[in-house]
Coordinates of C-alpha atoms and ligand atoms in Angstrom, one line a residue:
M609 CA -8.9 0.0 -29.1
T610 CA -5.6 0.0 -27.3
R611 CA -5.3 3.0 -25.2
R612 CA -2.3 5.1 -24.2
G613 CA -1.1 4.0 -20.8
F614 CA -0.3 6.6 -17.9
T615 CA 0.4 6.6 -14.3
V616 CA -1.3 8.9 -11.7
W617 CA 1.0 8.9 -8.6
L618 CA -0.6 10.1 -5.4
T619 CA 1.9 11.1 -2.7
G620 CA 1.1 12.6 0.7
L621 CA 1.3 11.7 4.4
S622 CA -0.2 8.6 5.9
G623 CA -3.9 9.1 6.4
A624 CA -4.0 12.0 3.8
G625 CA -6.7 10.2 1.9
K626 CA -4.6 8.7 -0.9
T627 CA -6.1 5.3 -0.9
T628 CA -9.7 6.7 -0.7
I629 CA -9.1 8.9 -3.6
A630 CA -7.2 6.0 -5.7
E631 CA -10.3 3.6 -5.1
L632 CA -12.7 6.2 -6.5
L633 CA -10.4 6.9 -9.5
E634 CA -10.2 3.1 -10.1
G635 CA -13.9 3.0 -10.5
D636 CA -14.2 6.0 -12.5
L637 CA -11.5 4.9 -14.9
A638 CA -12.8 1.3 -15.3
Q639 CA -16.2 2.9 -16.1
R640 CA -14.7 4.7 -18.9
G641 CA -13.2 1.7 -20.3
H642 CA -9.7 1.7 -19.0
V643 CA -7.9 -1.2 -17.8
V644 CA -6.9 -0.1 -14.4
E645 CA -4.1 -1.3 -12.1
R646 CA -4.1 0.3 -8.5
L647 CA -0.8 0.1 -6.6
D648 CA -1.2 0.8 -3.0
G649 CA 1.8 1.3 -0.6
D650 CA 0.0 -0.9 2.2
V651 CA -0.9 -3.7 -0.3
V652 CA 2.4 -3.8 -2.1
R653 CA 4.1 -3.9 1.3
A654 CA 1.8 -7.0 2.3
H655 CA 3.0 -8.9 -0.9
L656 CA 5.9 -7.9 -3.1
S657 CA 7.6 -5.5 -0.4
S658 CA 7.0 -7.8 2.7
G659 CA 10.1 -7.7 4.6
L660 CA 10.8 -4.2 4.0
G661 CA 10.7 -1.7 6.8
F662 CA 10.8 2.1 7.0
S663 CA 14.4 3.0 6.7
K664 CA 15.3 5.3 3.9
A665 CA 16.7 2.4 2.0
D666 CA 13.8 0.2 2.5
R667 CA 11.3 3.1 1.6
D668 CA 13.3 3.8 -1.6
Q669 CA 13.4 0.0 -2.6
N670 CA 9.6 -0.1 -2.0
I671 CA 9.1 3.0 -4.3
D672 CA 11.5 1.7 -6.9
R673 CA 9.6 -1.6 -7.0
I674 CA 6.1 0.4 -7.4
G675 CA 7.8 2.6 -10.0
W676 CA 9.0 -0.4 -12.0
L677 CA 5.6 -2.0 -11.9
A678 CA 3.9 1.3 -12.7
S679 CA 6.2 1.5 -15.9
R680 CA 5.4 -2.1 -17.1
F681 CA 1.5 -1.7 -16.7
T682 CA 1.8 1.7 -18.3
R683 CA 3.7 0.1 -21.3
L684 CA 0.7 -2.3 -21.7
G685 CA -1.6 0.6 -21.9
A686 CA -3.2 0.5 -18.5
A687 CA -4.3 3.4 -16.3
V688 CA -2.1 3.0 -13.3
V689 CA -3.2 4.6 -10.1
V690 CA -0.4 4.6 -7.3
S691 CA -1.1 5.6 -3.7
A692 CA 2.0 5.5 -1.6
I693 CA 3.6 8.0 0.8
S694 CA 6.7 8.1 -1.4
P695 CA 8.3 10.6 1.0
Y696 CA 11.6 11.2 -1.0
T697 CA 11.7 13.5 -4.1
E698 CA 14.5 11.5 -5.7
A699 CA 12.6 8.2 -5.5
R700 CA 9.5 9.8 -7.0
Q701 CA 11.8 11.2 -9.8
R702 CA 13.2 7.8 -10.5
A703 CA 9.6 6.3 -10.7
R704 CA 8.8 9.2 -13.1
A705 CA 11.8 8.5 -15.3
R706 CA 10.8 4.9 -15.6
V707 CA 7.1 5.4 -16.4
E708 CA 7.9 8.2 -18.9
E709 CA 9.7 5.7 -21.1
Y710 CA 6.2 4.5 -21.9
G711 CA 3.6 7.1 -21.0
P712 CA 2.6 10.2 -19.1
F713 CA 3.4 10.4 -15.3
L714 CA 1.1 12.6 -13.2
E715 CA 2.3 13.5 -9.8
V716 CA -0.6 14.5 -7.4
F717 CA 0.2 15.9 -4.1
V718 CA -2.6 14.9 -1.7
D719 CA -1.9 17.7 0.6
T720 CA -3.5 17.2 3.9
P721 CA -1.7 18.8 6.8
L722 CA 0.0 16.8 9.4
D723 CA -2.4 18.0 12.1
E724 CA -5.4 17.1 10.2
C725 CA -3.9 13.5 9.4
A726 CA -3.1 13.0 13.1
R727 CA -6.6 14.4 14.2
R728 CA -8.2 11.8 11.8
D729 CA -5.7 9.2 12.7
V730 CA -7.8 6.5 11.0
K731 CA -5.3 3.7 11.6
G732 CA -4.4 4.9 15.2
L733 CA -0.8 5.2 14.2
Y734 CA -0.1 8.8 14.7
A735 CA -1.0 8.4 18.4
Q736 CA 1.5 5.5 18.7
A737 CA 4.1 7.4 16.7
R738 CA 3.7 10.4 18.9
A739 CA 4.1 8.3 22.0
G740 CA 7.3 6.9 20.6
S741 CA 6.2 3.4 19.9
I742 CA 6.5 3.5 16.1
P743 CA 9.9 4.7 15.1
R744 CA 10.6 6.7 11.9
F745 CA 6.9 7.6 11.3
T746 CA 6.5 10.0 8.3
G747 CA 5.7 13.5 9.4
V748 CA 6.4 12.8 13.1
S749 CA 9.9 11.2 13.3
D750 CA 10.8 10.8 9.6
P751 CA 10.9 13.4 6.7
Y752 CA 8.2 14.0 3.9
E753 CA 9.5 16.0 1.0
P754 CA 6.6 17.7 -0.6
P755 CA 6.5 17.8 -4.4
R756 CA 7.8 21.1 -5.7
A757 CA 5.9 21.2 -8.9
P758 CA 3.2 18.5 -8.9
A759 CA 0.7 18.3 -11.8
L760 CA -1.9 18.7 -9.2
R761 CA -2.1 19.6 -5.5
I762 CA -5.3 18.6 -3.9
A763 CA -6.0 20.4 -0.6
T764 CA -8.4 17.9 1.0
A765 CA -9.4 20.1 3.9
G766 CA -13.0 21.1 3.3
Q767 CA -13.2 18.9 0.2
G768 CA -14.5 15.3 0.2
P769 CA -12.8 12.5 -1.6
R770 CA -15.4 12.5 -4.5
A771 CA -14.5 16.1 -5.3
S772 CA -10.8 15.2 -5.0
A773 CA -11.1 12.4 -7.5
G774 CA -13.1 14.7 -9.8
R775 CA -10.1 17.1 -9.7
V776 CA -7.8 14.3 -11.0
L777 CA -10.3 13.2 -13.6
D778 CA -10.4 17.0 -14.8
L779 CA -6.5 16.8 -15.0
L780 CA -6.6 13.7 -17.1
A781 CA -9.3 15.1 -19.3
A782 CA -7.2 18.3 -19.8
R783 CA -4.3 16.0 -20.8
G784 CA -6.4 14.1 -23.3
L785 CA -6.0 10.9 -21.3
L786 CA -9.6 10.2 -20.3
Ligands
ADX1401 S1 6.5 4.5 1.8 O1 7.2 5.5 2.6 O2 7.5 3.4 1.5 O3 6.1 5.1 0.4 P1 4.0 3.2 2.0 O4 3.0 4.1 1.5 O5 4.5 1.9 1.3 O6 5.3 4.0 2.6 O7 3.4 2.6 3.4 C1 2.9 3.5 4.3 C2 2.0 2.7 5.2 O8 2.6 1.9 6.2 C3 1.2 3.8 6.1 O9 -0.1 4.2 5.5 C4 1.0 3.1 7.5 O10 -0.1 2.2 7.4 C5 2.2 2.1 7.4 N1 3.3 2.4 8.4 C6 3.8 1.6 9.3 N2 5.0 2.2 9.9 C7 5.2 3.3 9.3 C8 6.1 4.4 9.3 N3 7.1 4.3 10.3 N4 6.0 5.5 8.6 C9 5.0 5.6 7.7 N5 4.1 4.6 7.5 C10 4.1 3.5 8.3

């Protein structure tokens, strides 16, 4: 059976929990028989987008590349799970337009407050950004434009990643995509 492809697009600050939620979703969706492609900002930047930095133009190009890939995999019937800061509304909208040529695009805002991301500081980057040694760090010295009308907003404070992934699965089920 060929299934209808779709893209779940997780946006939020660095350290918000996007990758962790995306990894859980990848397993959940595979278990339900979906062909899953997970596109993570850090991973794409290590390969396809190596050489890009964090200027607005470079971030836009990175997100355009991820959006294009997501649309191609959606076309093939895959469940695509994107996790990238994707700080700019317009770039996310371009990704949506591309994907929607082939299937649903579900924007999920992983809404972890800046202070919480900086407190966790999983990669130690907030401390460096606040000390001024990483320029243009999202939320510290570079903008993050929160989605105005996401399909789902996940407030991760007080909720573990398993529960967050569950909320995305509920959304997919409600849309008839599971
Ligand atoms: S995006 O802005 O182009 O969407 P993306 O999600 O691919 O960003 O990559 C973000 C990751 O790059 C962060 O999780 C962090 O590990 C790393 N990083 C390095 N420098 C920066 C920076 N200046 N701003 C944000 N993230 C950075």
